[in-house]
Structures are given as structure tokens and as C-alpha cells.
Short mmCIF file of C-alpha atoms in Angstrom, two decimals:
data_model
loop_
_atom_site.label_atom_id
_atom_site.label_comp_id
_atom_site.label_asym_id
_atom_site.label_seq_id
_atom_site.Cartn_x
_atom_site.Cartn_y
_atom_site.Cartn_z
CA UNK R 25 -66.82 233.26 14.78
CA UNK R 26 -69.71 235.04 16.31
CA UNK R 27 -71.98 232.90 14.10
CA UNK R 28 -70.70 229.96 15.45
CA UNK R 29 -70.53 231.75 19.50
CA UNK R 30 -74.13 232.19 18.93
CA UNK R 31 -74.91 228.63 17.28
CA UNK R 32 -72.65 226.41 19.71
CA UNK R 33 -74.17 228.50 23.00
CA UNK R 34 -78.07 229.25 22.27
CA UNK R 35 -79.83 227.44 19.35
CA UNK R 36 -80.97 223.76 20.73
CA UNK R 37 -83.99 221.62 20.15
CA UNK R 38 -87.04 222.93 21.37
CA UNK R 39 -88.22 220.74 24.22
CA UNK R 40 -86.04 217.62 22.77
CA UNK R 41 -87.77 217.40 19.72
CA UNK R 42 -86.45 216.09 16.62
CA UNK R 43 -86.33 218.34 13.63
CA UNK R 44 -86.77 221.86 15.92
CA UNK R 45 -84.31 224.80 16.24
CA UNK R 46 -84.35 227.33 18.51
CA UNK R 47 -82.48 229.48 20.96
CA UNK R 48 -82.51 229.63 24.37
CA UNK R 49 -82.31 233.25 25.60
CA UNK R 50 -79.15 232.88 28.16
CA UNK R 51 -76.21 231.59 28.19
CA UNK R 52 -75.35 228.59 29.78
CA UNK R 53 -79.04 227.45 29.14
CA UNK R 54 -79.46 225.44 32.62
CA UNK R 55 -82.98 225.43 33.31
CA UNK R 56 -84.00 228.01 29.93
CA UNK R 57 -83.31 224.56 28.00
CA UNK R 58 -87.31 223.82 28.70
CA UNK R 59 -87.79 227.27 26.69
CA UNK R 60 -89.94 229.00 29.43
CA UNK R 61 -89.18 232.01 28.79
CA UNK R 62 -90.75 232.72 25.37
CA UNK R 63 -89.03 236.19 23.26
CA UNK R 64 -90.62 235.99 20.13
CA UNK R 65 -88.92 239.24 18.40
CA UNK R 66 -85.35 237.79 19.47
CA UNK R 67 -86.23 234.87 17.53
CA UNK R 68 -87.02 236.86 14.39
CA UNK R 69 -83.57 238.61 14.43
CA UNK R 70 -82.40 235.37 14.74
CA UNK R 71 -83.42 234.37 11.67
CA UNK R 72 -82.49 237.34 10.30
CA UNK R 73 -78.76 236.87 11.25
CA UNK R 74 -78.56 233.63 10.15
CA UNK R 75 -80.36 234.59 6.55
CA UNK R 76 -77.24 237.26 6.71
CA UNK R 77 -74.82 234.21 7.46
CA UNK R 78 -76.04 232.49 4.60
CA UNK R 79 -75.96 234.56 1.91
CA UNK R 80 -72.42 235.32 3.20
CA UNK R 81 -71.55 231.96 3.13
CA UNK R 82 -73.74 229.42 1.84
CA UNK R 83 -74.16 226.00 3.83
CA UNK R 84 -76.60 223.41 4.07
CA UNK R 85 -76.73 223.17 7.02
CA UNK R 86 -77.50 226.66 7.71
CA UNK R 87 -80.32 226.66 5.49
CA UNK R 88 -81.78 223.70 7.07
CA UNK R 89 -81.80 225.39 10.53
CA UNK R 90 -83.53 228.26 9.65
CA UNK R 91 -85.87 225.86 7.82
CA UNK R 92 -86.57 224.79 11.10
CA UNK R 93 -86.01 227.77 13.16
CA UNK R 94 -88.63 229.33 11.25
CA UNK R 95 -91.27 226.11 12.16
CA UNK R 96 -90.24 225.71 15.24
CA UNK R 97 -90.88 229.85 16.44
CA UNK R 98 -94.55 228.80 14.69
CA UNK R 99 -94.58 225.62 17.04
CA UNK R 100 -93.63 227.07 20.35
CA UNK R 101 -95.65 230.42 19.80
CA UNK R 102 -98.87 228.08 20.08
CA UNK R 103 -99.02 226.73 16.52
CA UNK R 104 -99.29 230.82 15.51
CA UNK R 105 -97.95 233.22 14.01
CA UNK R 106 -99.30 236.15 15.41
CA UNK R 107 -99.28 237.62 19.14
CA UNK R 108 -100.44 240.84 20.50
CA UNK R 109 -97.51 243.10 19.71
CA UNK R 110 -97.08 244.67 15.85
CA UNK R 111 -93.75 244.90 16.32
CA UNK R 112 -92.97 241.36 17.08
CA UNK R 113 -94.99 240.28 14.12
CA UNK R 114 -93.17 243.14 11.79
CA UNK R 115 -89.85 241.89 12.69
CA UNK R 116 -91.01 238.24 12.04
CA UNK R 117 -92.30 239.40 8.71
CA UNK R 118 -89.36 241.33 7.48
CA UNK R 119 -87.39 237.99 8.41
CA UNK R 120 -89.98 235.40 6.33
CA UNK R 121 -89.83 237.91 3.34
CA UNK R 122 -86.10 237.98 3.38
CA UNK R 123 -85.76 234.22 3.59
CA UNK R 124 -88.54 233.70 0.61
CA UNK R 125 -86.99 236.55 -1.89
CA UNK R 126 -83.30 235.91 -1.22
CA UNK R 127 -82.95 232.07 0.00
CA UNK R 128 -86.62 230.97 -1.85
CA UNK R 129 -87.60 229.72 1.44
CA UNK R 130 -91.52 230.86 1.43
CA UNK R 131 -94.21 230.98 4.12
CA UNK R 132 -96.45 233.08 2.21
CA UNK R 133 -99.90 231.80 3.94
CA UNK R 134 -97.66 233.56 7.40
CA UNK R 135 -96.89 236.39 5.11
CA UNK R 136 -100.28 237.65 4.53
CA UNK R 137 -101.26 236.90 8.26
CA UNK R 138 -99.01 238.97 9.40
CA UNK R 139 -100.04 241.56 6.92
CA UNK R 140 -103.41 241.77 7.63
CA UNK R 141 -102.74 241.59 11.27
CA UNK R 142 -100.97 245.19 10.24
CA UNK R 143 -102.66 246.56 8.36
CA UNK R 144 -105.77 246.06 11.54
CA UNK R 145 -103.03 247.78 13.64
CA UNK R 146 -103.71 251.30 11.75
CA UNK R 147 -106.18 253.62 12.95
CA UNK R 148 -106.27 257.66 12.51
CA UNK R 149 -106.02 257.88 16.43
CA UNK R 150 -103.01 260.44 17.16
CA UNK R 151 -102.91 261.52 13.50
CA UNK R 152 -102.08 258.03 12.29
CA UNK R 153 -99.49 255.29 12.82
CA UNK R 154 -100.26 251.66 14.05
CA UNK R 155 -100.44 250.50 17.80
CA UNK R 156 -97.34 248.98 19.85
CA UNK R 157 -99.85 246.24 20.72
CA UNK R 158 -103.93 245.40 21.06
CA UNK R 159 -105.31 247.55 23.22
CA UNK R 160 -102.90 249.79 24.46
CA UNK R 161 -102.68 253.54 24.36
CA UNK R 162 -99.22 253.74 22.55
CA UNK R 163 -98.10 254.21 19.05
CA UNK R 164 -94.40 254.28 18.62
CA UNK R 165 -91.93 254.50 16.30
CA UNK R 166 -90.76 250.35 17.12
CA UNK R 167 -93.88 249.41 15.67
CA UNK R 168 -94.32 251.27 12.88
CA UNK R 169 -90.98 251.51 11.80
CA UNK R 170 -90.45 247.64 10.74
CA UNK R 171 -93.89 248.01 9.66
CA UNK R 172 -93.39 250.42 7.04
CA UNK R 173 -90.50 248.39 5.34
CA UNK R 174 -92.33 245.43 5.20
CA UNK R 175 -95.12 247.07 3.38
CA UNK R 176 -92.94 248.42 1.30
CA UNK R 177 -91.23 244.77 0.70
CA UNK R 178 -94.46 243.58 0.09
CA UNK R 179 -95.30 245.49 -3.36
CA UNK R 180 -99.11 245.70 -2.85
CA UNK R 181 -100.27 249.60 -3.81
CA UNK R 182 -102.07 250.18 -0.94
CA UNK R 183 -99.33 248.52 0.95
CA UNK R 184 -97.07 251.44 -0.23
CA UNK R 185 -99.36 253.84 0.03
CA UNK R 186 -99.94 253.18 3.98
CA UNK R 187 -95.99 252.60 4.43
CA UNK R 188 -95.63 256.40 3.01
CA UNK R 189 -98.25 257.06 5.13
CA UNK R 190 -96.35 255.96 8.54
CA UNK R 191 -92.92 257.81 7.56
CA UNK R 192 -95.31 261.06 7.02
CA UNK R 193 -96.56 260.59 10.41
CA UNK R 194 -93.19 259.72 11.97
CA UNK R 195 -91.91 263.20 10.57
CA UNK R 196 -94.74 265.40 11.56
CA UNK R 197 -95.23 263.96 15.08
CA UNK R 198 -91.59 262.14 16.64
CA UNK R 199 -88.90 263.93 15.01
CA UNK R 200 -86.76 266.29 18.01
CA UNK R 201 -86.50 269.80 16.18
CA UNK R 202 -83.24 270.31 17.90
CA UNK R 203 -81.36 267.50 17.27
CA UNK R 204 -83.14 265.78 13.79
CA UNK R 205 -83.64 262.67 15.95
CA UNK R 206 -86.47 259.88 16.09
CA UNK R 207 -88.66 259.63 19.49
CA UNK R 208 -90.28 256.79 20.71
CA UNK R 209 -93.81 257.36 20.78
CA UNK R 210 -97.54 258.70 21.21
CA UNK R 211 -99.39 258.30 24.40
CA UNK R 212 -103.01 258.42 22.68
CA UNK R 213 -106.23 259.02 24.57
CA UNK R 214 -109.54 256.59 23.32
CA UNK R 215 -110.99 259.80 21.45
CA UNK R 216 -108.08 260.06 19.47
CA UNK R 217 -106.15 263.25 20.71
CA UNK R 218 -102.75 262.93 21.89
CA UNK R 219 -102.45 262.80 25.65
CA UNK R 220 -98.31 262.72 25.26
CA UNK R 221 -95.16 262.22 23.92
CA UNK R 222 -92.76 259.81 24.56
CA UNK R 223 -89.30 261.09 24.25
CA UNK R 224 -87.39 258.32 24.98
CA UNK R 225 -83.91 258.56 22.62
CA UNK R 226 -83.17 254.97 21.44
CA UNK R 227 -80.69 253.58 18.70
CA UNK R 228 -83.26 251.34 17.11
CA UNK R 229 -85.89 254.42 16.55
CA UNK R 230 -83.48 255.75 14.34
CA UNK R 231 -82.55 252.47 12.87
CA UNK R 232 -85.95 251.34 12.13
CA UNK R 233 -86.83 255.00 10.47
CA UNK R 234 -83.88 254.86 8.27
CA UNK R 235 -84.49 251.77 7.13
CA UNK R 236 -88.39 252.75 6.02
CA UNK R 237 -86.68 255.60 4.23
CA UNK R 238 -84.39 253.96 2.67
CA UNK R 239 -87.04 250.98 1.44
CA UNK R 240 -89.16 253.60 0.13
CA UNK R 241 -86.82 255.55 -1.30
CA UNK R 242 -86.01 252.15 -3.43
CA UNK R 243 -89.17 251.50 -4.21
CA UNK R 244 -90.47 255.26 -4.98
CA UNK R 245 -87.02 257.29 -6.14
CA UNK R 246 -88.40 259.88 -4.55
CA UNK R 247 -85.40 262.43 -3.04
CA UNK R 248 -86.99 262.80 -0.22
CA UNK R 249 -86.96 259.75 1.35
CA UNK R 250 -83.34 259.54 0.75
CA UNK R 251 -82.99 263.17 2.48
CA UNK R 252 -85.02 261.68 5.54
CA UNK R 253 -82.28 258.68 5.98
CA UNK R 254 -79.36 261.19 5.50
CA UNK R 255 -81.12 263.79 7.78
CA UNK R 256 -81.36 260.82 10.85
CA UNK R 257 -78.35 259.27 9.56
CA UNK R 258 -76.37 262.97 10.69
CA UNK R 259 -78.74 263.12 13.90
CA UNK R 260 -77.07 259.57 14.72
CA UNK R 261 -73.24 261.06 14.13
CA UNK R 262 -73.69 263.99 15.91
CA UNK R 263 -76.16 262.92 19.11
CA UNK R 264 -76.06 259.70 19.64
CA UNK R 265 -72.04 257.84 18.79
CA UNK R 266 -70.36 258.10 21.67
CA UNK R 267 -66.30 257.48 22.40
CA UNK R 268 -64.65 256.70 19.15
CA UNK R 269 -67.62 257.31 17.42
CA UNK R 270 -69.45 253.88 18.49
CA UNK R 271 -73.10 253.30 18.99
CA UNK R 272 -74.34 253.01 22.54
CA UNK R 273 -75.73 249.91 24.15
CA UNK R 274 -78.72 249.70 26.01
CA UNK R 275 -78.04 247.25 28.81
CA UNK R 276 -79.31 243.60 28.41
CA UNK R 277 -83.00 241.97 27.78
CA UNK R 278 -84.65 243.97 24.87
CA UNK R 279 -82.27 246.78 24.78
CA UNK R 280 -79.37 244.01 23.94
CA UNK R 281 -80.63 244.20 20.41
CA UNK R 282 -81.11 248.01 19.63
CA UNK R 283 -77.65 248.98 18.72
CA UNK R 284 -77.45 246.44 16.45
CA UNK R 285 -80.60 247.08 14.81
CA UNK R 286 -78.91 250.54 14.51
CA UNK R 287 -76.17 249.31 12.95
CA UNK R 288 -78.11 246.73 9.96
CA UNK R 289 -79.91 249.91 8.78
CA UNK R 290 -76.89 252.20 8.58
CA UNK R 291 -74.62 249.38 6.83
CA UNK R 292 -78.13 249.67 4.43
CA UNK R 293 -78.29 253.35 4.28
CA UNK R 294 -74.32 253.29 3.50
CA UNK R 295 -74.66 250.72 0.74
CA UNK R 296 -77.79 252.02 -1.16
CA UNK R 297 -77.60 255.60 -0.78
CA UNK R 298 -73.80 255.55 -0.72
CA UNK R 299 -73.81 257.28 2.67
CA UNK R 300 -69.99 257.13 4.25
CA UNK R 301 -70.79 258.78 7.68
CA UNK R 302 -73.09 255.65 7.92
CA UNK R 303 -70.22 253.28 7.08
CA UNK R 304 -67.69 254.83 9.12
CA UNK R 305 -70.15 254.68 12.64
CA UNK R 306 -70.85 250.69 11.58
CA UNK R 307 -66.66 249.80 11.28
CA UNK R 308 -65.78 251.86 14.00
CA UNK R 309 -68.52 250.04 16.21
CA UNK R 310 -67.59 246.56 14.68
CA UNK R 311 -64.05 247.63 15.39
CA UNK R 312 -64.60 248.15 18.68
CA UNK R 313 -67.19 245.57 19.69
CA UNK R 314 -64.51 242.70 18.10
CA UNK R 315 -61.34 243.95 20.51
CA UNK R 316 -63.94 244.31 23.22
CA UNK R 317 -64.96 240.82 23.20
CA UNK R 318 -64.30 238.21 25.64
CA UNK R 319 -63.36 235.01 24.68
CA UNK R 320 -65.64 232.54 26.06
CA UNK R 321 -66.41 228.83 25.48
CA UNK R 322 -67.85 228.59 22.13
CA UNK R 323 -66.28 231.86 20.86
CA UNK R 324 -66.45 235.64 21.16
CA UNK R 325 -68.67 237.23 23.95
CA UNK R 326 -69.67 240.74 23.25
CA UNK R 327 -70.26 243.62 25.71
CA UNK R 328 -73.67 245.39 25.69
CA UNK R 329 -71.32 248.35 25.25
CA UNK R 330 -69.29 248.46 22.62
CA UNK R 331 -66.75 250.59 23.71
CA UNK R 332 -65.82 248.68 27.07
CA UNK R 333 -64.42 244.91 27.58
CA UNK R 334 -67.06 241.93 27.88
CA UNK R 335 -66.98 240.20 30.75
CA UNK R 336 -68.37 236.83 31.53
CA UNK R 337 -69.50 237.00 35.06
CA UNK R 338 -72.66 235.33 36.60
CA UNK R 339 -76.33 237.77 35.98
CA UNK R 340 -74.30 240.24 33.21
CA UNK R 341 -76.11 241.32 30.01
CA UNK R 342 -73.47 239.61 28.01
CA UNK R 343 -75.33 236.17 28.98
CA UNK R 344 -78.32 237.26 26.78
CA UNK R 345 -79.24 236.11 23.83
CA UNK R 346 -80.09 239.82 22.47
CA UNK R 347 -76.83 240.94 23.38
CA UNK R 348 -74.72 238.33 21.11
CA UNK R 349 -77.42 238.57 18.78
CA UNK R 350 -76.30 242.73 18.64
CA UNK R 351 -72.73 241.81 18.17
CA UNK R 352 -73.33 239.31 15.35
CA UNK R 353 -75.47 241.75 13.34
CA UNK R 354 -73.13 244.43 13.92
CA UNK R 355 -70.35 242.37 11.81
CA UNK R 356 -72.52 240.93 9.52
CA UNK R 357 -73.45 244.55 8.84
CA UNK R 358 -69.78 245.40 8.30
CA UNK R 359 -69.33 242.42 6.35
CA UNK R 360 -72.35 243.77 3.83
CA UNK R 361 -70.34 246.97 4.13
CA UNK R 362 -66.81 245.06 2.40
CA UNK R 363 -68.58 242.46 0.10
CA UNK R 364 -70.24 246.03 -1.73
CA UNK R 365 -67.10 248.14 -1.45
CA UNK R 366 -68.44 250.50 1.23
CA UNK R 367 -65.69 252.57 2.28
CA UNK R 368 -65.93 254.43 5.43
CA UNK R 369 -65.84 258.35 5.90
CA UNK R 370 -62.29 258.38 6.91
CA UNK R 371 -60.81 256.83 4.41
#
């Protein structure tokens, strides 16, 4: 049902033309039909919802949108795959790998782009880590995080090596001593040194850091990648879940999506490492979100909280694409959670 709240309200043509698919980022689309208003990453996550969809429940017609979903964010990004932003370009990545190794549907020429575009982003400036964007002065977690599991996805050696290489540099520099959790970022002067930190808290910094963990723990076995999941993982449970143990939302625009991102790398952390407190925070937030919802034409409307009732009124977050986006990965993370027999903490 959120699938289909999502499909019937946002994806359309892009500018009427035949054989595109691609969603408008509010809800009704009025004049955002002509596409304007261009969010790249919110595309990606798209297509990573809908890969999640299908592999739930198989369709041909599902797999023929993201055929074209995944043309069509080429086609309206300027006939490119790339922008300024690593982290846009990560998320894209993580999304084209997934649909070539578990669907067979292969871009591998945008693969490599995006690779090397990454692989540019790294520099020893602040100790390490890859740039938010081209020239800026900020290396965050955001960037790096999606990063790292993509090169460890990828399987190249030196790949590996420079994904080990970011969660190193995560740990030294942006983990809080006090409370185990991940910050945002490095404020980094042009000679290198570190000019500050940015200690922003946000649900997708700890998402994005578990899930590197967890990827190399995969790929390495090495224990202590696995510790570094459970360690955030706790940090989550005990800092960040709020009534009823739910994740907290971040308003609309961006921030729409960083609870759920939260939530696809606990439901990840709870199925490969086994980790219950994980599963429990993911049903209890599905649980929530689902008798939260409002429903609207097309189907369920979530909240950007979790925790209090959606409502459908004119300018609200719940009209963004990012927001709905949240709530769909959020059960398709609790449906990855049932299909493996991930039972929560409280049971």
C-alpha cells in the first residue's frame, strides 16, 4: 500500500515523454509536473525502494519502471550521471549496483563513473575522508558513509582498502565519546588542518556508518567491524529513539528521508549480524508510522514523525516526496526483517 501511495501520487513521465519515469517531489504535482525542481539523491532512494518492492514481489511492470526510472534520472540530470555532490552520486551507485547484482539490470559504464568520480573525492585533508561536494570545505559522514559501502560492493582491492580506510577515519575523528554516536562532519581549512567539527546528531549518520560496518564486516569477517555496528547500533537505542522507542523525523525536504535511511541499515544490521535491539527500533517505528498514517487519495500518507498522526494539510512535510519515500523504506525494512525471521528484542 505505500508502494502503490507513492506510485499512484509521484512517479509520472518526465516532461510527457514516452518511455520516462520519474517522480515529482510533492504531492499533488500541480506545477512540479514540468520537473523543475531537480533532487537527484531522492531519485536514487527511489530506485532503491522500488528494487526493495521487487524482490518482495516480483512484477513486470515494476521492473520496467525502474528500467526507466534509472534512464530517465540520466536524462533529466543533463544526459549525466554525475553532479557536484559525492553523496548524491554514492546513493545513485549503491542503487545501480543493487539493481545489476540482484535484478541483473546493469549500467556498469555509470558504475565505474561514479567510482572514479569517488575515488577523486579522497584527499588526506582533515586526516582523510572524501568531500560533501567539489570545492567545499566539508567532509562529512553523508558522504563518506554510502561511499564506503559501495566500495565495498564493488570488490576492487583498493576499493576495500580505501572503504576501511573511511570507517577508520569516521572512528578516530566523528564518533561523540559520551554517547558512541556518529557526527556530521569536518570543517577543513585549504592546508589541510581541521578548522571544526560539525556536531550535528542525525539518524542517517548513524545509518550510513552502520551500514559501512556491516558491508565490511561481510566482506572482511573481521570482529571489529561488527563491534562498530553494534557499538552505534546501542548509541541509536539509548540517544536517539524517542517515545515508544521510534526513530525521530527530521521535518520535510532532505531530512524527510533520514529516518528511513536509519531504519534500511538497522533492518541490515538486525538480519546479518543477528542484532535484535536493531529489529525491535525498526517494528516499533513501522508500527507506529502505519497507525500514524493518514489515509489520503492514493493510499497511506505518513508523518515526518513517526510517533504523531499525518495530516494532509496544504505546505506540510507529509506532501514531500522524501517523506513517503521514509515511510515506504521503513516497511520494506520491516518486511526484510519477517521474510528472514528477524525477531525483535521483545519477543
Amino acid at each position: 500500500m505505500a508502494e502503490r501511495a507513492v506510485r499512484t501520487r509521484h512517479l509520472r513521465r518526465l516532461w510527457g515523454l514516452p518511455g520516462t519515469r520519474i517522480a515529482v517531489t510533492g504531492w499533488p504535482a500541480g506545477g512540479r509536473r514540468f520537473h523543475a525542481s531537480w533532487h537527484y539523491w531522492w531519485q536514487a532512494h527511489l530506485l532503491d525502494c522500488l528494487i526493495d518492492a521487487q524482490l518482495r514481489a516480483p512484477a513486470p511492470a515494476r521492473r520496467r519502471d525502474i528500467e526507466q526510472l534509472v534512464d530517465t534520472i540520466r536524462l533529466r540530470n543533463g544526459r549525466r550521471w554525475l553532479n557536484r555532490y559525492y553523496d548524491d552520486i554514492a546513493w545513485l551507485g549503491l542503487a545501480l549496483w543493487r539493481a545489476g547484482e540482484e535484478l541483473d539490470l546493469r549500467r556498469p559504464d555509470a558504475l565505474e563513473e561514479i567510482r572514479q568520480r569517488l575515488r577523486a573525492g579522497w584527499t588526506d585533508h582533515g586526516g582523510g575522508g572524501i568531500w560533501w561536494r567539489t570545492k567545499d570545505n566539508l567532509k562529512n559522514v553523508p558522504a563518506n558513509g554510502p561511499a564506503a559501502m559501495l566500495f565495498t560492493r564493488l570488490g576492487d582491492r583498493i576499493d576495500l582498502q580505501r572503504a576501511m580506510s573511511i570507517v577508520d577515519w569516521i572512528d578516530e575523528w566523528l564518533v561523540d565519546p559520551d554517547t558512541g554516536l556518529v557526527l556530521d562532519g569536518l570543517r577543513v581549512d585549504p592546508d589541510g588542518e581541521v578548522s571544526g567539527v560539525v556536531e550535528w546528531i542525525f539518524t542517517y549518520c548513524q545509518g550510513v556508518f552502520i551500514g559501512a560496518c556491516v558491508e565490511l564486516w561481510l566482506a572482511t569477517g573481521n570482529q571489529l567491524y561488527a563491534s562498530l555496528a553494534r557499538r552505534t547500533v546501542l548509541a541509536v537505542a539509548e540517544h536517539l529513539v524517542g517515545e515508544g522507542g521510534v526513530l525521530p523525523g527530521n521535518g520535510g525536504g532532505d531530512g524527510g528521508l533520514f529516518a528511513g535511511i536509519l531504519a534500511r541499515y538497522l533492518a541490515q544490521a538486525a538480519v546479518v549480524l543477528g542484532d535484535k535491539e536493531a529489529a525491535q527500533i525498526v517494528y516499533l517505528s513501522a508500527d507506529s508510522a502505519w497507525r500514524n498514517r493518514f489515509e489520503a487519495r492514493g493510499g497511506p500518507l505518513f508523518g515526518p514523525e513517526w510517533v504523531m498522526p499525518a495530516t494532509s494539510g496544504r505546505h506540510r512535510p507529509e506532501r514531500d516526496l522524501s517523506v513517503q519515500l521514509s515511510g515506504w523504506m521503513l516497511l520494506e525494512a520491516a518486511a526484510v526483517l519477517e521474510r528472514n525471521e528477524v525477531h525483535p528484542h521483545f519477543t
